[in-house]
XYZ file of C-alpha atoms in Angstrom:
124
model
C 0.000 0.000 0.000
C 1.078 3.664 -1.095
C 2.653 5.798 1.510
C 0.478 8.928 0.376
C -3.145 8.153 -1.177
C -4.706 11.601 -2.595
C -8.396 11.935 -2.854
C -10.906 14.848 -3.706
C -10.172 15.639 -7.379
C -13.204 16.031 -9.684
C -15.138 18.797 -12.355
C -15.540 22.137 -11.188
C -16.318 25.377 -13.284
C -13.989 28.335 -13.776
C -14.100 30.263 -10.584
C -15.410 27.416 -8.342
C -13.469 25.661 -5.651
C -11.958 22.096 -4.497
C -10.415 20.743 -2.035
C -7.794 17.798 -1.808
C -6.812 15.599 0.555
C -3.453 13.867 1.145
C -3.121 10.852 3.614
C 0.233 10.192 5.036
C 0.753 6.825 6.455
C 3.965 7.600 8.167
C 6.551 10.423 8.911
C 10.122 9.162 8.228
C 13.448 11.576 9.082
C 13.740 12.397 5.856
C 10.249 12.929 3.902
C 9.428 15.954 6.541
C 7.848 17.965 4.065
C 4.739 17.499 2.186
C 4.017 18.834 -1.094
C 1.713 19.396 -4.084
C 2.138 19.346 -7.618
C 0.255 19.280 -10.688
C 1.000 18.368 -14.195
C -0.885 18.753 -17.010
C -0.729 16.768 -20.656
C 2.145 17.318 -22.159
C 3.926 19.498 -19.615
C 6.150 19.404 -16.663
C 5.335 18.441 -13.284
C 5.158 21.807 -11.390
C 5.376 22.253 -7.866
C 1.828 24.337 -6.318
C 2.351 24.524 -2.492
C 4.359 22.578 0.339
C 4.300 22.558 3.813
C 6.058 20.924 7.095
C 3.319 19.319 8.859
C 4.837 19.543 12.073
C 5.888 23.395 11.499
C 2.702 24.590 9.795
C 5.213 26.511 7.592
C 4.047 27.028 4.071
C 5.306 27.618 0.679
C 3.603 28.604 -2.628
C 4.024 28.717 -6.418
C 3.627 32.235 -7.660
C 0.541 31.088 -9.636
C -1.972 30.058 -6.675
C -0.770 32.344 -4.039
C -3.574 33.499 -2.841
C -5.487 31.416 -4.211
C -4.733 27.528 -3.065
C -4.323 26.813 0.370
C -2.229 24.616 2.005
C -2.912 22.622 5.415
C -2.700 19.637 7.912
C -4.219 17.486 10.253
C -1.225 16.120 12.081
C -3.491 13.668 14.210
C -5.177 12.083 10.854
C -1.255 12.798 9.006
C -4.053 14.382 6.566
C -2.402 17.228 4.347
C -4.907 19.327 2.466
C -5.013 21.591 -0.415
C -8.084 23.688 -1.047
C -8.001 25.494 -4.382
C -10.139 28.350 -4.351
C -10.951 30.903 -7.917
C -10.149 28.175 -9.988
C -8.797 28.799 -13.731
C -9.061 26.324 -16.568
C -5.133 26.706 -16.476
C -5.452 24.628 -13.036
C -6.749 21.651 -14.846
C -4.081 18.883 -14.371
C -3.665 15.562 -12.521
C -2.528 16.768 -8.928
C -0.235 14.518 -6.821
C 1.181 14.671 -3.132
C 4.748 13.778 -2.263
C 7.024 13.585 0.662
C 10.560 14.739 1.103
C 13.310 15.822 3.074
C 12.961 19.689 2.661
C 10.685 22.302 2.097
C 12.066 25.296 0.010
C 10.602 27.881 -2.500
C 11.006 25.962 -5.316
C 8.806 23.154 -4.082
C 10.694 21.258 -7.375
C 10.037 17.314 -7.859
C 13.656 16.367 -7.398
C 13.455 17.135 -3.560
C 10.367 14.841 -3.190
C 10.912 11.052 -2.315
C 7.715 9.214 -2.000
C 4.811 9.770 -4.518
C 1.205 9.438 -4.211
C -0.668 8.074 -7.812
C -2.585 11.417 -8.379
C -6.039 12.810 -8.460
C -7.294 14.928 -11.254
C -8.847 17.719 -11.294
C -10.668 18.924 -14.253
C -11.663 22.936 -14.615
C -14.266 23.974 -17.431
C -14.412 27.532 -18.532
């Protein structure tokens, strides 16, 4: 069984809102840091938000900043991201991951363990 199993994805119109869910089995030394990212067909994986669970501190991609928000449950190891004025742009298949470090760049290479993804689907 996966380490990190995401959930929530679905439809949503331009402007709406959805929320995801991120369920860490365990906490090892070195996945301390919980991430987001997001790719979309034919692009890049990009990196959308990251936090340290046991910090609360949080990071952001300049494109959802104000916009997504990142959080946790530390007694369900739940990390959430709820994605408020959704764009078509957002549409992509949205994964969690755990890693060592959090920094700004929230890039895939610092990330270790890999959920399978939800998607997320925005119509205009």
């Amino acid at each position: 069984q996966g380490q990190l199993v995401e959930s929530g994805g679905g439809s949503v119109q331009a402007g709406g809102s959805l929320g995801l869910s991120c369920a860490v089995s365990r906490y090892y030394s070195n996945t301390q840091c919980i991430g987001w990212f997001r790719q979309a067909p034919g692009k890049e994986r990009e990196g959308v938000a990251a936090i340290y669970p046991v910090r609360g501190i949080t990071y952001y991609a300049d494109s959802v900043k104000g916009r997504f928000t990142i959080s946790q449950d530390n007694a369900k190891k739940t990390v959430y991201l709820q994605m408020g004025s959704l764009e078509p742009e957002d549409t992509a298949m949205y994964y969690c991951a755990a890693g060592a470090v959090c920094t700004n760049a929230i890039h895939p290479t610092q990330f270790i363990y890999w959920g399978r993804g939800t998607q997320v689907t925005v119509s205009s």
